Coordinates of C-alpha atoms in Angstrom, one line a residue:
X1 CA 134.2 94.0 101.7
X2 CA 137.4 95.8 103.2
X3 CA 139.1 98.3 101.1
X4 CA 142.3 99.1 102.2
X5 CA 143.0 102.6 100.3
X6 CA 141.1 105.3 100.5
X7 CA 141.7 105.6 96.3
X8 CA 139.5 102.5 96.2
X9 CA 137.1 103.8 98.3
X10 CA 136.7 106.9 96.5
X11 CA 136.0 104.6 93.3
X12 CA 133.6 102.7 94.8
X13 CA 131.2 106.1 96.3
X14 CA 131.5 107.5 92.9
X15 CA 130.6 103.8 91.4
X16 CA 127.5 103.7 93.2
X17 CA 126.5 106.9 93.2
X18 CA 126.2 107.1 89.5
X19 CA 124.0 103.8 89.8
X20 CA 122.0 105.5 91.5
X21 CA 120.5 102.3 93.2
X22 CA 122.5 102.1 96.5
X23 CA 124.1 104.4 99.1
X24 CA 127.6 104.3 99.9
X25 CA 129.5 105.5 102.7
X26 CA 133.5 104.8 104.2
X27 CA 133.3 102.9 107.8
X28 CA 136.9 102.9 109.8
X29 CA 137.8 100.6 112.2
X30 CA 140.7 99.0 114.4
X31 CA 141.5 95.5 113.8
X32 CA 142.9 93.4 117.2
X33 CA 146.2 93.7 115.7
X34 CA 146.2 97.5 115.7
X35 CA 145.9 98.1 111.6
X36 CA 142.8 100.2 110.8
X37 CA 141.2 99.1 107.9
X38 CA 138.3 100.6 106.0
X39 CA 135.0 99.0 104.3
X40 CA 132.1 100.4 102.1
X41 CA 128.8 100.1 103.4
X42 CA 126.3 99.8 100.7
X43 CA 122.3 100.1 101.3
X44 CA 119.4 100.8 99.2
X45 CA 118.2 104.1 99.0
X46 CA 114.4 105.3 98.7
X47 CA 114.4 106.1 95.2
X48 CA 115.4 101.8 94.3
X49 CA 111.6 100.9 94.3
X50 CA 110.8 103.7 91.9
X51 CA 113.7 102.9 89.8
X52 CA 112.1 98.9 89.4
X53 CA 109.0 100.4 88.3
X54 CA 110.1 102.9 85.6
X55 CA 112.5 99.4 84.2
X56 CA 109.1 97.6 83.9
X57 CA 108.2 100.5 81.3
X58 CA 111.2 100.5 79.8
X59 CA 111.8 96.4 78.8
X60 CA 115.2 95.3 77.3
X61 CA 113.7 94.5 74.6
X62 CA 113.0 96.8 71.3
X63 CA 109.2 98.2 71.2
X64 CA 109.0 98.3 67.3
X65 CA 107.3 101.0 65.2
X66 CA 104.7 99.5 64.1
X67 CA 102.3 101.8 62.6
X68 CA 99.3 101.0 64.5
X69 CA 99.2 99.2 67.7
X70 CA 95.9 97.3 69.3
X71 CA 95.2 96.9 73.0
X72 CA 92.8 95.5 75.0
X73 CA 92.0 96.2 78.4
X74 CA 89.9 94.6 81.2
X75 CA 89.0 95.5 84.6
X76 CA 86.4 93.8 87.5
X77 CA 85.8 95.6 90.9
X78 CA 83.6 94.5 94.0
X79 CA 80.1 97.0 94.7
X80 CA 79.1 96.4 98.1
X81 CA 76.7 99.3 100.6
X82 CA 78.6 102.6 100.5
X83 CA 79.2 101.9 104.4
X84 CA 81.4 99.0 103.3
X85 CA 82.8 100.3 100.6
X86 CA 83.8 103.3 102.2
X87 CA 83.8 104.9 98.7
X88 CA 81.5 106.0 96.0
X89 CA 80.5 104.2 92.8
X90 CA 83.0 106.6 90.3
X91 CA 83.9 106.1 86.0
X92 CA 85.4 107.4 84.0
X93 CA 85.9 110.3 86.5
X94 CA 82.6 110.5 87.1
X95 CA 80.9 110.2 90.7
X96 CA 77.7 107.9 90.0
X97 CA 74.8 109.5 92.2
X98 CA 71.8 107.2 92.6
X99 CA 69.2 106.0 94.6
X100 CA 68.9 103.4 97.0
X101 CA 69.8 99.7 94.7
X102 CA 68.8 95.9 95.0
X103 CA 72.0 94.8 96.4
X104 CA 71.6 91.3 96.5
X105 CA 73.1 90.3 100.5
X106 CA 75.6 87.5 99.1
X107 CA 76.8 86.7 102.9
X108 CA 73.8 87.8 105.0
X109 CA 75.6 90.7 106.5
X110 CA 72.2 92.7 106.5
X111 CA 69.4 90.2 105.3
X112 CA 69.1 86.5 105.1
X113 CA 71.6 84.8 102.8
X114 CA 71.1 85.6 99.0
X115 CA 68.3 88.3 100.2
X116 CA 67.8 91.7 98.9
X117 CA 69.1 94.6 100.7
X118 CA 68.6 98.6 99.8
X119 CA 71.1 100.6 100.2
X120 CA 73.6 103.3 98.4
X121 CA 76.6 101.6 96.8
X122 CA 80.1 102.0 96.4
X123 CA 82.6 100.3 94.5
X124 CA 85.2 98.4 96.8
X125 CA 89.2 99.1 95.7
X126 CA 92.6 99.8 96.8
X127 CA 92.6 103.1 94.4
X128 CA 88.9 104.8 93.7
X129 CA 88.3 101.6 91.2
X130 CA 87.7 103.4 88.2
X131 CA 87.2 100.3 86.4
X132 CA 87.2 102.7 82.9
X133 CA 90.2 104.3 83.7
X134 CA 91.7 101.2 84.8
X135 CA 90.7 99.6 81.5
X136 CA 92.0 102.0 79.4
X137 CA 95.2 102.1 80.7
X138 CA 95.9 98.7 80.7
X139 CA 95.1 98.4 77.1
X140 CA 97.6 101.4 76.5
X141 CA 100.3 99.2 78.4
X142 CA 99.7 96.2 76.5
X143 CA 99.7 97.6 72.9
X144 CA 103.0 98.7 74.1
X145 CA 103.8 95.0 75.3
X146 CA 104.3 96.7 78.9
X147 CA 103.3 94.9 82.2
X148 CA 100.0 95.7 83.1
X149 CA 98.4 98.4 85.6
X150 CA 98.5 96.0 88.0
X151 CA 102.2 95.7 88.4
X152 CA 103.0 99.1 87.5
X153 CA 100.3 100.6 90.5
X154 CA 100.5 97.8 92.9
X155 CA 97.5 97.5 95.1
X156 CA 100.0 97.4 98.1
X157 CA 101.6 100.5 97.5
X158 CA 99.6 103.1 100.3
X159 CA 100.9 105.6 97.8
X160 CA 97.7 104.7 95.9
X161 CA 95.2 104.6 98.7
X162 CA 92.4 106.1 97.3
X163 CA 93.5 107.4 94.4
X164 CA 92.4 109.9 91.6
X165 CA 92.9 107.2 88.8
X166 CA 93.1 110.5 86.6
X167 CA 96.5 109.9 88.0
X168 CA 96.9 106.5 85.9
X169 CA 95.4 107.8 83.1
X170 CA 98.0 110.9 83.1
X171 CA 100.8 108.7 83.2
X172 CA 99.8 106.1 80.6
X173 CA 99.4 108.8 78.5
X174 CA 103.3 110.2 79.0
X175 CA 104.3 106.5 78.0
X176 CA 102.6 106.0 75.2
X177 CA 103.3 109.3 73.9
X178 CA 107.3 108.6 74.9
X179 CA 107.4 105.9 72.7
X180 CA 105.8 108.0 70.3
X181 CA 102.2 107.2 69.5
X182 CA 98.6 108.9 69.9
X183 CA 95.1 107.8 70.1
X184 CA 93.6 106.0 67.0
X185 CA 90.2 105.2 68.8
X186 CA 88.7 103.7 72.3
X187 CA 86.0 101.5 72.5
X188 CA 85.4 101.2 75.8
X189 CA 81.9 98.8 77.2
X190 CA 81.3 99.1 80.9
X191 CA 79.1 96.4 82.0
X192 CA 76.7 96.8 85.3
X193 CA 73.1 95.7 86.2
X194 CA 72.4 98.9 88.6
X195 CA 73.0 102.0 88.6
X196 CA 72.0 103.4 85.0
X197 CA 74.4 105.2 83.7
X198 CA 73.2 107.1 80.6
X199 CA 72.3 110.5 81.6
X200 CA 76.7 110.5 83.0
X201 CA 78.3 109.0 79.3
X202 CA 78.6 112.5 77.9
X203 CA 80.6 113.4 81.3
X204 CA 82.5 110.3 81.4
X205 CA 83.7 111.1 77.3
X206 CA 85.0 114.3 77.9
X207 CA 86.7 113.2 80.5
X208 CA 88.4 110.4 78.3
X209 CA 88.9 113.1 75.8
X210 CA 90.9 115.4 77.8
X211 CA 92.9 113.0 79.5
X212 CA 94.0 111.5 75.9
X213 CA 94.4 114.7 74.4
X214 CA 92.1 113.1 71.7
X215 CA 89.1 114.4 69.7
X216 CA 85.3 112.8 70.5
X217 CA 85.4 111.1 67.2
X218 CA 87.7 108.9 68.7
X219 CA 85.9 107.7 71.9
X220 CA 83.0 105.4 72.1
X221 CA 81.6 104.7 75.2
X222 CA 78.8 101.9 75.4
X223 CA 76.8 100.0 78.3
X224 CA 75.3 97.3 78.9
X225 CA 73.8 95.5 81.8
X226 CA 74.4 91.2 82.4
X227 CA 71.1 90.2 82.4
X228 CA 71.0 89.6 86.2
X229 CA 73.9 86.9 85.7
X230 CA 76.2 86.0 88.3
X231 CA 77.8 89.2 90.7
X232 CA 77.6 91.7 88.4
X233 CA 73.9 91.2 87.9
X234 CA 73.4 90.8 91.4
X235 CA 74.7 94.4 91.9
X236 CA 78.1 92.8 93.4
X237 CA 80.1 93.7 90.7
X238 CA 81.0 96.2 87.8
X239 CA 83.5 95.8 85.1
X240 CA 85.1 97.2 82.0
X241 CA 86.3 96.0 78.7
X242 CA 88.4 98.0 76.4
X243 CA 89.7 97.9 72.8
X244 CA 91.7 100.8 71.6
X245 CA 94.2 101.3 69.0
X246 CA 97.7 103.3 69.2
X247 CA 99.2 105.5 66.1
X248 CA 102.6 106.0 65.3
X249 CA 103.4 110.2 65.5
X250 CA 106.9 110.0 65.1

């Protein structure tokens, strides 16, 4: 676009600067006929992408008060040997130690097709594939009728290459407590063959706690296994469901 009084271009830099989407900046040049003319150069700036995100929290349309608010979460990731993986098994913020598991060698990597291999696992992820934190977080977003974690925390973002999902949890909490509601309770069911996970539950509930700024009485943690069904009972899989409900503070 060429702007032929510097007025004009003055209105535009102020114009976009107060957007706060785009740079803008005056470029002079000399026509072939001698007059020199000046245009505004717009270009995105870094902070454009972070901007998009935070409108995907903040939707056009009105987030009522209800009173109370249900959500319901769900998360699935991949286990494979800790050499693959590259990562340990971790939820809820705990670090699952364990012996060596029947990992059942889908592709014949290490064993005959469908065999049985030994071996340490981890759990395979963009972020550390806290499938309870992930859960829980997506059921905050959607009794909020927000986008899910997915969208917010893109799995192509190196930002979160290996994340602390603590870090999710954290900022799930700052939404749901800007739109003004607290815990009402968590139900949360994690749901893996191998490793056992029972003597880490306490750990993995006061780490809910804390990060919720909630009270025990409000967190349930149960699991189960899946009957040596399909990937998750062949050790190739864990996942999470959770239901939790949202109060209205203010």
């Amino acid at each position: 676009m060429v702007v032929s009084t510097p007025i004009m271009i003055k209105v535009l830099v102020l114009v976009a600067a107060m957007l706060g989407v785009v740079q803008a900046f005056a470029v002079s040049s000399q026509s072939s006929n001698g007059r020199l003319t000046t245009r505004t150069v717009l270009s995105s700036t870094s902070s454009a992408t972070s901007t998009s995100t935070d409108d995907l929290l903040k939707p056009s349309y009105e987030i009522e008060p209800l009173t109370v608010r249900i959500g319901h979460g769900f998360d699935i990731h991949r286990m494979a040997p800790i050499g693959d993986a590259g990562q340990p098994i971790v939820i809820a913020g705990v670090e699952i130690t364990h012996s060596d598991q029947k990992w059942t060698d889908k592709e014949g990597k290490y064993v005959e097709p469908g065999g049985i291999y030994e071996t340490q696992l981890g759990v395979v992820a963009h972020s550390d594939g806290d499938v309870v934190y992930h859960s829980i977080v997506d059921a905050i977003f959607g009794a909020l009728t927000l986008p899910d974690i997915g969208q917010i925390f893109q799995d192509t973002d190196p930002r979160w290459k290996g994340c602390d999902s603590s870090k999710f949890m954290e900022h799930a909490y700052e939404v749901m407590t800007g739109y003004g509601y607290s815990i009402g309770n968590v139900d949360v069911t994690l749901i893996l063959e191998r490793p056992k996970v029972a003597n880490f539950k306490p750990a993995m509930k006061e780490n809910i706690v804390r990060l919720l700024r909630t009270t025990p009485g409000r967190v349930n943690i149960k699991a189960r296994t899946h009957e040596r069904v399909d990937s998750v009972g062949e050790l190739r899989s864990l996942s999470c469901h959770v239901v939790l409900t949202l109060e209205r503070t203010k």
